[in-house]
Short mmCIF file of C-alpha atoms and ligand atoms in Angstrom, two decimals:
data_model
loop_
_atom_site.label_atom_id
_atom_site.label_comp_id
_atom_site.label_asym_id
_atom_site.label_seq_id
_atom_site.Cartn_x
_atom_site.Cartn_y
_atom_site.Cartn_z
CA UNK A 1218 -1.65 1.01 3.40
CA UNK A 1219 -1.80 -2.48 4.73
CA UNK A 1220 -3.61 -2.85 7.95
CA UNK A 1221 -2.60 -5.35 10.79
CA UNK A 1222 -5.02 -8.29 11.37
CA UNK A 1223 -6.45 -6.60 14.68
CA UNK A 1224 -7.51 -3.24 12.64
CA UNK A 1225 -8.92 -5.19 9.75
CA UNK A 1226 -10.90 -6.85 12.32
CA UNK A 1227 -12.28 -4.14 13.76
CA UNK A 1228 -13.25 -2.95 10.52
CA UNK A 1229 -15.21 -6.63 9.98
CA UNK A 1230 -16.82 -5.78 13.23
CA UNK A 1231 -18.07 -2.33 12.29
CA UNK A 1232 -19.75 -3.72 9.35
CA UNK A 1233 -21.35 -6.54 11.10
CA UNK A 1234 -19.26 -9.66 10.14
CA UNK A 1235 -18.70 -11.78 13.37
CA UNK A 1236 -15.15 -12.04 14.88
CA UNK A 1237 -13.95 -13.69 18.00
CA UNK A 1238 -13.46 -11.57 21.00
CA UNK A 1239 -9.83 -10.25 21.23
CA UNK A 1240 -7.71 -7.97 22.52
CA UNK A 1241 -4.01 -6.85 21.84
CA UNK A 1242 -1.04 -5.99 23.98
CA UNK A 1243 2.94 -5.60 23.69
CA UNK A 1244 3.36 -6.99 27.05
CA UNK A 1245 3.30 -10.84 28.27
CA UNK A 1246 2.55 -9.87 31.75
CA UNK A 1247 -0.85 -8.02 30.32
CA UNK A 1248 -1.29 -11.05 28.16
CA UNK A 1249 -1.87 -13.05 31.17
CA UNK A 1250 -4.74 -10.63 32.11
CA UNK A 1251 -6.35 -10.58 28.94
CA UNK A 1252 -6.42 -14.61 28.76
CA UNK A 1253 -8.02 -14.50 32.13
CA UNK A 1254 -10.74 -12.01 30.68
CA UNK A 1255 -11.24 -14.14 27.63
CA UNK A 1256 -11.96 -17.43 29.72
CA UNK A 1257 -8.20 -18.84 30.02
CA UNK A 1258 -7.79 -20.42 26.70
CA UNK A 1259 -6.51 -18.17 23.82
CA UNK A 1260 -4.89 -18.18 20.43
CA UNK A 1261 -2.01 -15.76 20.57
CA UNK A 1262 -1.30 -14.40 17.18
CA UNK A 1263 1.67 -12.38 15.91
CA UNK A 1264 0.47 -8.66 14.59
CA UNK A 1265 2.68 -8.36 11.59
CA UNK A 1266 1.91 -6.95 7.95
CA UNK A 1267 2.71 -10.47 6.45
CA UNK A 1268 0.74 -13.73 5.95
CA UNK A 1269 1.72 -17.60 6.67
CA UNK A 1270 2.26 -16.29 10.39
CA UNK A 1271 0.49 -19.82 11.32
CA UNK A 1272 3.41 -21.72 9.45
CA UNK A 1273 6.00 -19.57 11.17
CA UNK A 1274 5.01 -20.20 14.45
CA UNK A 1275 3.34 -16.87 14.99
CA UNK A 1276 -0.11 -18.51 15.90
CA UNK A 1277 -0.16 -20.61 19.04
CA UNK A 1278 -3.05 -21.75 21.28
CA UNK A 1279 -2.55 -21.31 24.78
CA UNK A 1280 -4.24 -23.46 27.23
CA UNK A 1281 -4.35 -20.95 30.35
CA UNK A 1282 -3.40 -17.43 31.25
CA UNK A 1283 0.19 -18.74 32.41
CA UNK A 1284 0.69 -20.30 29.05
CA UNK A 1285 -0.71 -17.12 27.19
CA UNK A 1286 2.03 -15.06 28.97
CA UNK A 1287 4.89 -17.59 27.96
CA UNK A 1288 3.41 -17.73 24.49
CA UNK A 1289 3.24 -14.13 24.19
CA UNK A 1290 6.83 -13.61 25.36
CA UNK A 1291 8.13 -15.97 22.95
CA UNK A 1292 6.35 -14.32 20.18
CA UNK A 1293 6.84 -10.74 20.89
CA UNK A 1294 10.03 -9.73 19.22
CA UNK A 1295 10.08 -12.74 17.01
CA UNK A 1296 10.72 -11.96 13.24
CA UNK A 1297 8.59 -13.24 10.80
CA UNK A 1298 9.59 -12.83 7.35
CA UNK A 1299 11.44 -9.64 8.20
CA UNK A 1300 8.77 -8.24 10.14
CA UNK A 1301 9.46 -7.91 13.98
CA UNK A 1302 6.39 -8.54 16.01
CA UNK A 1303 5.87 -5.51 18.33
CA UNK A 1304 2.03 -6.55 18.97
CA UNK A 1305 0.50 -9.77 19.83
CA UNK A 1306 -3.55 -10.12 19.86
CA UNK A 1307 -5.06 -12.68 22.12
CA UNK A 1308 -8.46 -14.01 20.81
CA UNK A 1309 -11.06 -16.43 22.23
CA UNK A 1310 -10.49 -19.78 20.71
CA UNK A 1311 -13.05 -20.88 18.51
CA UNK A 1312 -14.38 -24.62 17.40
CA UNK A 1313 -13.87 -24.72 13.85
CA UNK A 1314 -15.64 -27.16 11.72
CA UNK A 1315 -14.37 -25.73 8.13
CA UNK A 1316 -12.44 -23.10 6.88
CA UNK A 1317 -13.11 -21.27 3.75
CA UNK A 1318 -11.28 -18.59 1.84
CA UNK A 1319 -12.78 -15.09 0.58
CA UNK A 1320 -11.49 -11.99 -0.76
CA UNK A 1321 -12.14 -9.16 -3.18
CA UNK A 1322 -9.47 -7.59 -4.88
CA UNK A 1323 -9.33 -4.65 -7.23
CA UNK A 1324 -8.39 -6.23 -10.80
CA UNK A 1325 -7.06 -3.10 -12.67
CA UNK A 1326 -6.38 -4.90 -15.93
CA UNK A 1327 -10.06 -5.70 -16.17
CA UNK A 1328 -11.49 -2.56 -14.54
CA UNK A 1329 -13.42 -4.48 -12.08
CA UNK A 1330 -13.24 -6.32 -9.04
CA UNK A 1331 -12.48 -10.03 -8.50
CA UNK A 1332 -14.27 -12.31 -5.81
CA UNK A 1333 -11.99 -15.16 -4.82
CA UNK A 1334 -13.39 -17.72 -2.79
CA UNK A 1335 -12.66 -21.32 -1.89
CA UNK A 1336 -14.16 -24.05 0.37
CA UNK A 1337 -10.54 -25.17 1.10
CA UNK A 1338 -9.21 -21.96 3.32
CA UNK A 1339 -6.75 -22.12 5.80
CA UNK A 1340 -3.03 -21.98 5.83
CA UNK A 1341 -2.73 -24.00 2.62
CA UNK A 1342 -4.60 -22.10 0.19
CA UNK A 1343 -1.62 -21.15 -1.92
CA UNK A 1344 -0.85 -24.95 -2.20
CA UNK A 1345 -4.57 -25.74 -3.03
CA UNK A 1346 -4.74 -22.91 -5.86
CA UNK A 1347 -1.53 -24.27 -7.25
CA UNK A 1348 -2.41 -27.76 -7.44
CA UNK A 1349 -5.98 -27.48 -8.04
CA UNK A 1350 -7.10 -24.18 -9.36
CA UNK A 1351 -10.56 -25.52 -10.00
CA UNK A 1352 -10.95 -25.40 -6.18
CA UNK A 1353 -10.69 -21.70 -6.23
CA UNK A 1354 -13.71 -19.93 -7.86
CA UNK A 1355 -12.91 -16.66 -9.40
CA UNK A 1356 -15.72 -14.35 -10.05
CA UNK A 1357 -15.52 -10.81 -11.63
CA UNK A 1358 -17.61 -8.24 -9.63
CA UNK A 1359 -19.14 -5.22 -11.59
CA UNK A 1360 -17.94 -2.05 -9.27
CA UNK A 1361 -21.40 -0.46 -10.19
CA UNK A 1362 -23.37 -3.22 -9.23
CA UNK A 1363 -21.47 -4.62 -6.23
CA UNK A 1364 -22.09 -7.51 -4.40
CA UNK A 1365 -25.94 -7.89 -3.65
CA UNK A 1366 -27.45 -10.98 -2.11
CA UNK A 1367 -27.77 -12.48 -5.45
CA UNK A 1368 -23.91 -11.74 -6.66
CA UNK A 1369 -23.22 -13.10 -3.00
CA UNK A 1370 -24.92 -16.51 -3.34
CA UNK A 1371 -23.55 -17.02 -7.15
CA UNK A 1372 -19.99 -16.75 -5.47
CA UNK A 1373 -20.84 -18.83 -2.74
CA UNK A 1374 -22.44 -21.71 -4.96
CA UNK A 1375 -19.45 -21.29 -7.49
CA UNK A 1376 -16.75 -21.62 -4.73
CA UNK A 1377 -19.01 -24.50 -2.74
CA UNK A 1378 -19.44 -22.26 0.52
CA UNK A 1379 -22.47 -22.84 2.43
CA UNK A 1380 -25.45 -20.48 1.98
CA UNK A 1381 -24.67 -19.22 5.53
CA UNK A 1382 -21.96 -17.19 4.18
CA UNK A 1383 -23.90 -15.06 1.78
CA UNK A 1384 -24.57 -12.27 4.20
CA UNK A 1385 -20.86 -11.94 5.35
CA UNK A 1386 -19.88 -11.96 1.57
CA UNK A 1387 -22.30 -8.82 1.19
CA UNK A 1388 -20.72 -7.09 4.39
CA UNK A 1389 -17.44 -7.88 3.33
CA UNK A 1390 -18.15 -6.06 0.01
CA UNK A 1391 -19.38 -2.94 2.27
CA UNK A 1392 -15.94 -3.13 3.97
CA UNK A 1393 -14.24 -2.75 0.78
CA UNK A 1394 -16.27 -0.10 -0.64
CA UNK A 1395 -17.05 2.14 2.54
CA UNK A 1396 -13.68 1.94 3.95
CA UNK A 1397 -12.05 2.58 0.82
CA UNK A 1398 -10.23 -0.79 0.34
CA UNK A 1399 -8.28 -2.43 -2.60
CA UNK A 1400 -8.15 -5.45 -1.06
CA UNK A 1401 -10.09 -7.21 1.61
CA UNK A 1402 -9.35 -11.13 2.44
CA UNK A 1403 -10.47 -13.38 5.13
CA UNK A 1404 -8.79 -16.76 5.59
CA UNK A 1405 -9.86 -18.68 7.25
CA UNK A 1406 -13.75 -17.54 7.15
CA UNK A 1407 -14.91 -20.59 9.49
CA UNK A 1408 -17.94 -22.16 10.27
CA UNK A 1409 -17.94 -23.38 13.89
CA UNK A 1410 -19.52 -26.70 15.23
CA UNK A 1411 -22.58 -24.53 16.54
CA UNK A 1412 -23.05 -23.05 12.85
CA UNK A 1413 -21.81 -19.63 13.22
CA UNK A 1414 -19.83 -17.98 10.58
CA UNK A 1415 -16.62 -15.97 11.89
CA UNK A 1416 -13.86 -14.05 10.11
CA UNK A 1417 -10.74 -15.69 12.01
CA UNK A 1418 -7.93 -13.72 10.21
CA UNK A 1419 -8.11 -10.59 8.10
CA UNK A 1420 -6.15 -8.86 5.67
CA UNK A 1421 -7.07 -5.23 4.21
CA UNK A 1422 -5.23 -3.03 1.92
CA UNK A 1423 -6.66 0.61 1.82
CA UNK A 1424 -6.44 2.73 -0.80
CA UNK A 1425 -3.85 5.26 0.09
CA UNK A 1426 -5.36 7.96 -2.47
CA UNK A 1427 -8.61 7.92 -0.17
CA UNK A 1428 -6.66 8.47 3.07
CA UNK A 1429 -8.14 12.18 2.98
CA UNK A 1430 -11.76 10.97 3.83
CA UNK A 1431 -10.78 8.10 6.10
CA UNK A 1432 -10.00 10.08 9.19
CA UNK A 1433 -9.62 6.95 11.49
CA UNK A 1434 -6.34 6.19 9.78
CA UNK A 1435 -5.03 9.84 9.71
CA UNK A 1436 -2.20 9.19 12.24
CA UNK A 1437 -0.98 5.84 11.03
CA UNK A 1438 2.59 5.25 9.64
CA UNK A 1439 3.78 7.50 6.69
CA UNK A 1440 1.98 6.55 3.54
CA UNK A 1441 5.10 5.35 1.71
CA UNK A 1442 7.66 2.92 2.77
CA UNK A 1443 10.85 4.71 0.80
CA UNK A 1444 12.21 7.65 2.85
CA UNK A 1445 12.77 9.75 -0.22
CA UNK A 1446 8.73 9.05 -1.02
CA UNK A 1447 8.07 10.04 2.45
CA UNK A 1448 10.03 13.27 2.28
CA UNK A 1449 8.24 14.07 -0.84
CA UNK A 1450 4.64 13.24 0.23
CA UNK A 1451 5.23 15.68 3.24
CA UNK A 1452 5.91 18.39 0.87
CA UNK A 1453 2.92 17.42 -1.12
CA UNK A 1454 4.85 16.10 -4.11
CA UNK A 1455 3.87 13.90 -6.43
CA UNK A 1456 7.04 11.59 -6.36
CA UNK A 1457 7.78 8.10 -7.19
CA UNK A 1458 11.44 6.65 -6.58
CA UNK A 1459 12.88 4.54 -9.26
CA UNK A 1460 16.03 2.53 -9.61
CA UNK A 1461 18.02 4.82 -12.21
CA UNK A 1462 20.36 7.73 -11.86
CA UNK A 1463 18.75 10.59 -13.99
CA UNK A 1464 16.79 12.68 -11.95
CA UNK A 1465 13.46 13.89 -13.70
CA UNK A 1466 11.06 16.77 -12.94
CA UNK A 1467 8.68 17.82 -15.12
CA UNK A 1468 5.03 19.47 -14.95
CA UNK A 1469 2.22 17.13 -16.05
CA UNK A 1470 2.19 13.64 -15.36
CA UNK A 1471 2.05 12.56 -19.10
CA UNK A 1472 4.80 14.57 -19.97
CA UNK A 1473 6.71 13.10 -17.07
CA UNK A 1474 5.68 9.69 -18.08
CA UNK A 1475 7.22 10.17 -21.40
CA UNK A 1476 10.19 11.86 -20.13
CA UNK A 1477 10.99 8.53 -18.23
CA UNK A 1478 10.72 6.57 -21.69
CA UNK A 1479 12.81 9.05 -23.36
CA UNK A 1480 15.50 9.14 -20.78
CA UNK A 1481 15.33 5.19 -20.87
CA UNK A 1482 15.53 5.09 -24.75
CA UNK A 1483 18.99 6.99 -24.26
CA UNK A 1484 20.24 4.33 -22.47
CA UNK A 1485 20.05 5.76 -19.22
CA UNK A 1486 17.65 4.73 -16.20
CA UNK A 1487 15.30 7.32 -14.56
CA UNK A 1488 15.85 7.61 -11.02
CA UNK A 1489 12.47 8.81 -10.11
CA UNK A 1490 8.99 10.29 -11.52
CA UNK A 1491 8.43 13.78 -10.10
CA UNK A 1492 5.43 15.93 -11.44
CA UNK A 1493 5.60 19.38 -10.20
CA UNK A 1494 2.19 20.07 -11.72
CA UNK A 1495 0.82 22.98 -13.77
CA UNK A 1496 1.15 25.86 -11.38
CA UNK A 1497 5.12 25.01 -10.63
CA UNK A 1498 5.95 27.85 -8.03
CA UNK A 1499 9.65 28.71 -7.10
CA UNK A 1500 8.72 26.69 -3.84
CA UNK A 1501 7.49 23.78 -5.63
CA UNK A 1502 10.53 23.63 -7.81
CA UNK A 1503 12.93 24.11 -4.90
CA UNK A 1504 11.29 21.36 -3.03
CA UNK A 1505 11.34 19.12 -6.10
CA UNK A 1506 14.69 19.64 -6.69
CA UNK A 1507 15.72 19.11 -3.22
CA UNK A 1508 14.13 15.86 -3.05
CA UNK A 1509 15.74 14.71 -6.32
CA UNK A 1510 19.02 15.66 -5.32
CA UNK A 1511 18.98 14.07 -1.73
CA UNK A 1512 18.61 10.70 -3.87
CA UNK A 1513 22.57 9.68 -3.73
CA UNK A 1514 21.83 7.44 -7.00
CA UNK A 1515 20.91 10.60 -8.89
CA UNK A 1516 23.90 11.71 -11.10
CA UNK A 1517 22.48 14.32 -13.21
CA UNK A 1518 18.89 16.15 -13.28
CA UNK A 1519 16.59 16.67 -16.31
CA UNK A 1520 13.77 19.33 -15.75
CA UNK A 1521 11.44 19.09 -18.41
CA UNK A 1522 8.98 21.86 -18.90
CA UNK A 1523 6.32 22.62 -21.49
CA UNK A 1524 5.07 26.03 -20.39
CA UNK A 1525 1.04 26.57 -20.71
CA UNK A 1526 -0.96 28.32 -18.01
CA UNK A 1527 2.11 28.62 -16.41
CA UNK A 1528 4.65 30.07 -18.97
CA UNK A 1529 8.36 29.11 -19.17
CA UNK A 1530 9.67 32.36 -17.95
CA UNK A 1531 7.74 31.79 -14.63
CA UNK A 1532 8.95 28.27 -14.27
CA UNK A 1533 12.45 29.72 -15.09
CA UNK A 1534 12.24 32.30 -12.35
CA UNK A 1535 11.19 29.56 -10.13
CA UNK A 1536 14.31 27.38 -10.85
CA UNK A 1537 16.43 30.72 -10.53
CA UNK A 1538 14.96 31.42 -6.95
CA UNK A 1539 15.31 27.45 -6.02
CA UNK A 1540 18.87 27.67 -6.73
CA UNK A 1541 19.35 30.19 -3.95
CA UNK A 1542 17.97 27.70 -1.56
CA UNK A 1543 19.01 24.39 -2.92
CA UNK A 1544 22.79 23.88 -3.08
CA UNK A 1545 23.21 22.33 -6.61
CA UNK A 1546 25.66 19.63 -6.77
CA UNK A 1547 24.92 17.59 -9.71
CA UNK A 1548 24.34 18.91 -13.47
CA UNK A 1549 20.92 20.17 -14.29
CA UNK A 1550 19.70 19.85 -17.89
CA UNK A 1551 16.61 22.24 -18.54
CA UNK A 1552 14.79 22.00 -21.63
CA UNK A 1553 11.93 24.63 -21.70
CA UNK A 1554 9.46 24.59 -24.57
CA UNK A 1555 5.86 25.80 -25.14
CA UNK A 1556 4.17 29.29 -23.75
CA UNK A 1557 7.61 32.15 -23.39
CA UNK A 1558 9.93 29.49 -24.03
CA UNK A 1559 12.38 31.99 -25.46
CA UNK A 1560 11.91 34.43 -22.68
CA UNK A 1561 12.27 31.46 -20.14
CA UNK A 1562 15.56 30.36 -21.82
CA UNK A 1563 16.89 34.03 -21.51
CA UNK A 1564 16.12 34.03 -17.89
CA UNK A 1565 18.28 30.84 -17.14
CA UNK A 1566 21.21 32.07 -19.65
CA UNK A 1567 21.31 35.58 -17.54
CA UNK A 1568 21.62 33.10 -14.22
CA UNK A 1569 24.50 31.45 -15.88
CA UNK A 1570 24.99 28.54 -13.21
CA UNK A 1571 27.79 26.43 -13.92
CA UNK A 1572 25.91 23.33 -13.54
CA UNK A 1573 22.93 24.48 -15.17
CA UNK A 1574 22.90 23.65 -19.16
CA UNK A 1575 19.87 24.04 -21.48
CA UNK A 1576 18.62 21.94 -24.62
CA UNK A 1577 16.13 22.84 -26.96
CA UNK A 1578 14.68 19.23 -27.74
CA UNK A 1579 13.28 17.00 -25.42
CA UNK A 1580 15.34 14.32 -26.95
CA UNK A 1581 18.56 16.50 -26.96
CA UNK A 1582 18.06 17.11 -23.08
CA UNK A 1583 17.56 13.42 -22.34
CA UNK A 1584 20.67 12.51 -24.23
CA UNK A 1585 22.69 15.11 -22.62
CA UNK A 1586 21.44 14.18 -18.99
CA UNK A 1587 22.14 10.50 -19.86
CA UNK A 1588 25.91 11.44 -21.08
CA UNK A 1589 26.12 13.47 -17.59
CA UNK A 1590 24.98 10.65 -15.72
CA UNK A 1591 27.46 8.19 -17.27
CA UNK A 1592 30.39 10.81 -17.03
CA UNK A 1593 29.47 11.61 -13.38
P1 GDP B 217 -2.00 -16.72 9.05
O1 GDP B 217 -1.06 -18.02 9.04
O2 GDP B 217 -1.11 -15.69 9.23
O3 GDP B 217 -2.86 -16.66 8.13
O4 GDP B 217 -2.80 -16.75 10.49
P2 GDP B 217 -4.42 -17.30 10.63
O5 GDP B 217 -4.66 -16.40 11.66
O6 GDP B 217 -5.08 -17.57 9.50
O7 GDP B 217 -4.23 -18.55 11.74
C1 GDP B 217 -3.55 -19.84 11.17
C2 GDP B 217 -4.22 -20.99 11.28
O8 GDP B 217 -4.34 -21.13 12.67
C3 GDP B 217 -6.14 -20.85 10.78
O9 GDP B 217 -6.15 -21.27 9.26
C4 GDP B 217 -6.44 -21.79 11.84
O10 GDP B 217 -6.35 -23.06 11.36
C5 GDP B 217 -5.61 -21.63 13.17
N1 GDP B 217 -6.51 -20.61 14.10
C6 GDP B 217 -6.37 -19.21 14.15
N2 GDP B 217 -7.18 -19.19 14.91
C7 GDP B 217 -7.82 -19.81 15.47
C8 GDP B 217 -8.81 -20.18 16.37
O11 GDP B 217 -9.49 -19.38 17.05
N3 GDP B 217 -9.11 -21.64 16.86
C9 GDP B 217 -8.48 -22.65 16.24
N4 GDP B 217 -8.87 -23.88 16.50
N5 GDP B 217 -7.74 -22.55 15.16
C10 GDP B 217 -7.38 -21.44 15.02
MN1 MN B 218 -4.82 -16.47 7.41
#
């Protein structure tokens, strides 16, 4: 989950990173009062989950409370790269001497984190990185070691940041690890004319897999953007929406992954990933089927089960009972193999649902499901 700037800022402050005083509002009238409290002059900033707000006119200096109200009125409701501005943050203006860029991001390919830093931060960082990559330092961070003072000094040195930023670099790493973030970015991190180091903008992406232990975000927006994924998540299902037309349900992530490959190998495209897990109860099968069938792109469904601790006859019972609650509108191809496969197939044969077919091999079932999808 991506956080808004003011939420990121709150995390920074909690970990001792200095940020300008600021407040948020959705009302221009209130903006005027906030500006008065902050000393009159304020920076009015759109709160949207996208960068480049400055260039889009979503960050503006207001000279006094009346101007703050007008500016807030203009920015609220604005569209920035498809994001509507519902909230603005008003921040005490800062006397900037230099702007730096710093971030930590998970590098999955490398199995480590990457510190990215530059002495040329600010709104032009993308252009700097493209034109002069040497101006942007990229230093791998060993997750077990983390960013100690020594590592932070190395990052600052490589990027040409002043030594005063070392403390912030260490604290920013604490934000990343203690808050379970996959990305923390400060652009700009500034040095003021008085020599203070402040985070003027922040971007934080939290790891959704850690939401259960980060209680403060519990009542935030649903974790997924896609409505089918949201519906699946609400039922506790491990579902990922894809672009194809063959719905896929399997037990075990590895089996489902290879099922996607086999479906693709038959010239069809999987519509989703859905792992109903080892203990596939009738309820889970019913929930899974109803989510997959509610995807209008789905033309056929391939249920691929390898019976293990939960044997095939139990899964077949689950399918039969699921058919009592789910109105099947599209053909279902079931492949049961493994523990009690013969008994499981007999259970489905006995049910004899006109839209349910069985196949004995994974390849055969995938081909059937692909053909049915093309025919439908
Ligand atoms: P972004 O465009 O979405 O990254 O928004 P930022 O919050 O980074 O703001 C863009 C630019 O506005 C920054 O790089 C600064 O140059 C400037 N800016 C933001 N806040 C202040 C402030 O408090 N004082 C001054 N002087 N400039 C600011
Ligand atoms: Mn920024």
